Amino acid sequence: MKIVNTIQEVRDQVKEWRRQGLSVGLVPTMGYLHEGHKSLIDRAVEQNDRVVVSVFVNPMQFGPGEDLESYPRDMDRDAALCEKAGAHLIFHPEPSEMYQKDFSSYVDMNTLTGGLCGKSRPVHFRGVCTVVSKLFHIVTPDRAYFGQKDAQQLAVISHMVSDLNFGIEIVGCPIVREEDGLAKSSRNTYLNPEERKAATVLNRSLEEAQELFLAGESRAEVLKERICQILEAEPLARIDYVELVDWQSLEPVEEINGCVLMAIAVFIGKTRLIDNRIIEK
Ligand code: AMP
């Protein structure tokens, strides 16, 4: 496995693979990799001859006052995980390699980004769409892998690829959780032991709503109320949002009909965590 820092090195490597007729999968990440990322790399290794993992903490998708500087980084550990999982190339650029001084072109989206995380993080999806577009142009993969953990991101990227004819297959992968149900996230490292315990409330609230739904409740308001009740009972938790939206349009629903995304963002202490479940009728 190679680790490269420049766009040119990626292009040269992919060109060589293409000359050999090999297919290429891309797993975009911000590093500090865990089992969730590994599940994406595993799937990419299964489905492609060669796999590129990008490790880039993208400044453009962080708003002022967010955790860009403190975001955890450990390239040696990331490299070991990628190597073990069978990836072939890590692309680990500096911000200056991705954004030249006079950078001024952006990819943005009018639908899908107004609610959920887009509402709390106004510049986030413009940053995500722009960096993912750049990675797609640099790597030119056949397939790219995204986790359902970031459900809105998965929906946004799928829509962008269709709108802009990238010709890349977007593969969505299920959420990988800790044993106690907490969705794995690089940001879980911010939690102290007390907060780490409290953080299980996210999954628990969604699980209870899902059970209520399976028992026959189909009013979104009632399911939402149940989630809020459980979250509010945890003293260390502060709700950012709790939403039930159509999984296609990401617009709020009143009744569960078709595929509905139950999505939540919750501060545990100072750490903002997200989680979700898709329910279907
Ligand atoms: P990140 O490094 O947090 O930007 O995540 C990179 C990719 O890994 C994104 O597509 C995430 O949705 C995905 N991912 C992160 N955590 C998980 C998880 N617990 N389960 C599945 N995929 C995940």
XYZ file of C-alpha atoms and ligand atoms in Angstrom:
304
model
C 0.000 0.000 0.000
C 1.229 3.485 -0.935
C 0.606 6.769 0.860
C 0.732 9.867 -1.360
C 0.193 13.560 -0.679
C -0.166 15.067 -4.147
C -2.911 15.039 -6.757
C -0.365 14.209 -9.456
C 0.738 11.023 -7.667
C -2.881 9.844 -7.435
C -3.492 10.590 -11.104
C -0.300 8.730 -12.152
C -1.239 5.673 -10.074
C -4.839 5.549 -11.296
C -3.669 5.999 -14.896
C -1.407 2.980 -14.496
C -4.261 0.909 -12.995
C -6.561 1.946 -15.833
C -3.901 0.921 -18.367
C -4.059 -2.533 -16.756
C -7.866 -2.552 -17.043
C -8.450 -2.491 -13.276
C -11.535 -1.072 -11.542
C -11.140 1.529 -8.782
C -13.160 2.178 -5.604
C -12.859 5.326 -3.467
C -13.567 5.687 0.265
C -13.514 9.379 1.269
C -12.773 9.948 4.990
C -11.495 12.536 7.425
C -9.248 9.949 9.076
C -8.966 8.721 12.662
C -10.396 5.558 11.197
C -12.548 3.047 13.071
C -14.643 -0.038 12.333
C -17.260 2.105 10.561
C -14.702 3.308 8.028
C -13.286 -0.214 7.822
C -16.691 -1.590 6.790
C -16.640 0.835 3.826
C -13.083 -0.184 2.879
C -14.016 -3.883 3.203
C -16.949 -3.406 0.849
C -14.766 -1.451 -1.595
C -12.117 -4.190 -1.561
C -14.820 -6.785 -2.318
C -16.199 -4.844 -5.270
C -13.113 -3.301 -6.923
C -9.649 -4.359 -8.115
C -8.002 -1.342 -6.461
C -9.124 0.801 -3.500
C -8.168 4.392 -2.706
C -8.857 5.801 0.776
C -8.673 9.578 1.080
C -7.785 10.979 4.499
C -8.431 14.696 4.539
C -9.886 16.884 7.283
C -11.586 19.271 4.889
C -11.484 22.824 6.297
C -14.249 23.932 3.916
C -16.930 21.811 5.583
C -16.310 23.211 9.078
C -18.078 26.382 10.193
C -16.598 29.046 12.464
C -16.323 27.777 16.051
C -16.543 24.109 14.992
C -13.906 21.475 15.752
C -11.559 21.793 12.723
C -8.419 22.293 14.845
C -9.246 19.728 17.523
C -10.486 17.030 15.095
C -8.467 13.880 15.985
C -5.684 12.877 13.620
C -3.398 9.795 13.628
C -1.966 8.926 10.240
C 0.134 5.960 11.440
C -2.891 4.248 12.918
C -4.984 5.054 9.827
C -2.309 3.630 7.535
C -2.183 0.392 9.560
C -5.971 -0.014 9.418
C -6.080 0.631 5.642
C -3.209 -1.753 4.957
C -4.846 -4.505 7.034
C -8.179 -3.966 5.279
C -6.487 -4.387 1.894
C -6.583 -0.816 0.531
C -3.995 -0.005 -2.134
C -3.504 3.742 -1.887
C -4.038 6.441 0.739
C -4.403 9.984 -0.536
C -3.477 12.304 2.326
C -3.180 15.855 0.964
C -2.404 19.078 2.809
C -5.190 21.694 2.587
C -2.879 23.762 0.302
C -2.755 20.833 -2.164
C -6.579 20.788 -2.371
C -7.216 24.533 -2.240
C -4.891 26.834 -4.139
C -4.634 30.420 -2.848
C -7.171 31.909 -5.288
C -9.654 28.987 -4.960
C -13.154 30.286 -5.735
C -15.319 27.544 -7.308
C -17.908 25.649 -5.289
C -20.449 22.866 -5.736
C -23.660 23.531 -3.842
C -27.209 22.152 -3.794
C -30.578 23.877 -3.527
C -32.561 20.865 -2.318
C -31.807 18.358 0.462
C -29.410 20.664 2.333
C -31.809 23.137 3.990
C -32.878 20.952 6.933
C -31.280 18.547 9.433
C -27.485 19.078 9.643
C -27.656 21.693 6.862
C -29.762 23.905 9.107
C -27.387 23.692 12.094
C -24.257 23.780 9.896
C -25.000 26.258 7.067
C -21.701 25.943 5.116
C -21.248 22.219 5.730
C -22.752 20.660 2.609
C -21.218 23.193 0.234
C -17.864 22.100 1.670
C -18.759 18.413 1.390
C -20.065 18.663 -2.196
C -17.029 20.674 -3.275
C -14.412 18.382 -1.752
C -16.163 15.192 -2.873
C -16.420 16.593 -6.432
C -12.702 17.336 -6.354
C -11.913 13.832 -5.065
C -14.104 12.332 -7.799
C -12.224 14.333 -10.470
C -8.828 13.416 -8.987
C -9.444 9.687 -8.438
C -12.092 9.077 -11.163
C -13.362 5.967 -9.330
C -15.927 3.483 -10.643
C -17.590 3.371 -7.228
C -17.481 5.487 -4.067
C -18.506 4.385 -0.575
C -20.431 6.406 2.009
C -21.908 5.446 5.387
C -25.569 5.721 6.293
C -24.277 7.140 9.579
C -24.206 10.465 7.701
C -27.557 9.817 6.028
C -28.074 13.351 4.731
C -24.568 13.343 3.244
C -25.306 10.038 1.485
C -28.533 11.490 0.038
C -26.809 14.733 -1.001
C -23.865 12.991 -2.701
C -26.167 10.540 -4.539
C -28.221 13.490 -5.810
C -25.127 15.472 -6.810
C -23.708 12.540 -8.764
C -26.992 12.202 -10.645
C -27.413 15.975 -11.237
C -23.856 16.464 -12.475
C -23.466 13.173 -14.393
C -20.380 11.991 -12.557
C -21.002 8.435 -13.777
C -19.852 7.010 -10.438
C -21.827 4.380 -8.524
C -22.534 5.539 -4.966
C -22.634 2.638 -2.509
C -24.345 3.283 0.850
C -23.158 1.162 3.798
C -25.006 0.423 7.088
C -24.136 2.074 10.417
C -21.520 0.243 12.497
C -22.134 0.535 16.253
C -20.291 -0.070 19.511
C -21.530 -2.998 21.605
C -23.774 -0.696 23.626
C -25.341 0.708 20.460
C -23.492 4.030 20.137
C -22.757 4.691 16.464
C -18.990 4.609 15.908
C -17.565 8.046 15.230
C -14.152 9.711 15.327
C -15.811 12.346 17.524
C -16.608 9.764 20.249
C -13.007 10.304 21.431
C -14.075 13.751 22.702
C -16.368 12.117 25.304
C -15.244 11.668 28.920
C -16.350 8.402 30.593
C -19.535 9.920 32.000
C -20.464 11.461 28.636
C -19.606 8.226 26.837
C -22.226 6.427 28.984
C -24.774 9.186 28.411
C -24.190 9.049 24.634
C -25.960 5.681 24.392
C -29.190 7.671 24.734
C -29.093 8.546 21.000
C -29.424 4.957 19.839
C -31.824 4.125 22.666
C -34.217 6.917 21.701
C -34.278 5.774 18.062
C -34.699 2.153 19.068
C -37.722 2.986 21.234
C -39.299 5.013 18.426
C -38.715 2.126 16.046
C -40.392 -0.253 18.486
C -43.343 2.102 18.817
C -43.590 2.191 15.024
C -43.422 -1.610 14.781
C -46.205 -1.799 17.381
C -48.425 0.156 14.955
C -47.818 3.865 15.619
C -47.446 5.726 12.315
C -47.869 9.385 13.347
C -44.518 11.127 12.978
C -45.333 13.603 15.744
C -45.856 10.804 18.277
C -42.595 9.054 17.323
C -40.741 12.362 17.465
C -42.225 13.103 20.879
C -41.045 9.724 22.170
C -37.481 10.357 20.933
C -37.442 13.821 22.556
C -38.789 12.449 25.849
C -35.978 9.889 26.091
C -33.284 12.381 25.095
C -34.589 14.992 27.529
C -34.434 12.475 30.381
C -30.629 12.371 29.983
C -29.156 15.362 31.887
C -25.963 15.516 29.761
C -27.895 15.587 26.460
C -29.084 18.719 24.633
C -31.122 18.257 21.462
C -29.930 20.008 18.300
C -32.665 18.479 16.150
C -35.036 15.511 16.002
C -36.678 15.082 12.580
C -38.697 12.508 10.676
C -38.244 13.096 6.956
C -38.976 11.344 3.692
C -35.828 9.370 2.746
C -36.028 10.634 -0.868
C -36.804 14.331 -0.465
C -35.627 14.814 3.152
C -38.848 16.835 3.669
C -40.672 16.413 7.013
C -43.519 13.866 7.026
C -46.668 13.656 9.119
C -47.343 9.945 8.598
C -44.924 7.073 8.041
C -45.507 6.088 4.437
C -42.716 4.544 2.361
C -39.160 5.039 3.646
C -38.774 7.548 6.474
C -35.498 8.716 8.000
C -35.590 9.371 11.731
C -32.554 11.623 12.185
C -31.205 13.213 15.346
C -28.325 15.467 16.356
C -27.600 15.788 20.061
C -24.953 17.577 22.068
C -23.479 15.403 24.819
C -21.600 18.023 26.798
C -19.814 19.993 24.073
C -19.703 17.126 21.579
C -22.287 17.086 18.798
C -23.254 13.532 17.803
C -25.626 12.336 15.079
C -27.534 9.097 14.596
C -30.470 7.838 12.554
C -32.745 4.931 11.630
C -34.724 4.281 8.482
C -38.208 2.870 9.015
C -40.460 1.681 6.218
C -44.149 1.033 5.734
P -15.808 10.702 8.303
O -14.374 10.313 8.413
O -16.489 10.861 9.622
O -16.021 11.868 7.359
O -16.536 9.470 7.631
C -16.105 8.954 6.404
C -17.143 7.976 5.895
O -17.304 6.924 6.853
C -18.529 8.619 5.730
O -19.122 8.131 4.537
C -19.262 8.170 6.963
O -20.657 8.098 6.775
C -18.677 6.787 7.169
N -18.853 6.375 8.560
C -18.464 7.061 9.677
N -18.861 6.414 10.790
C -19.532 5.305 10.371
C -20.197 4.235 11.056
N -20.267 4.174 12.376
N -20.775 3.274 10.311
C -20.720 3.327 8.949
N -20.103 4.301 8.262
C -19.519 5.289 8.950
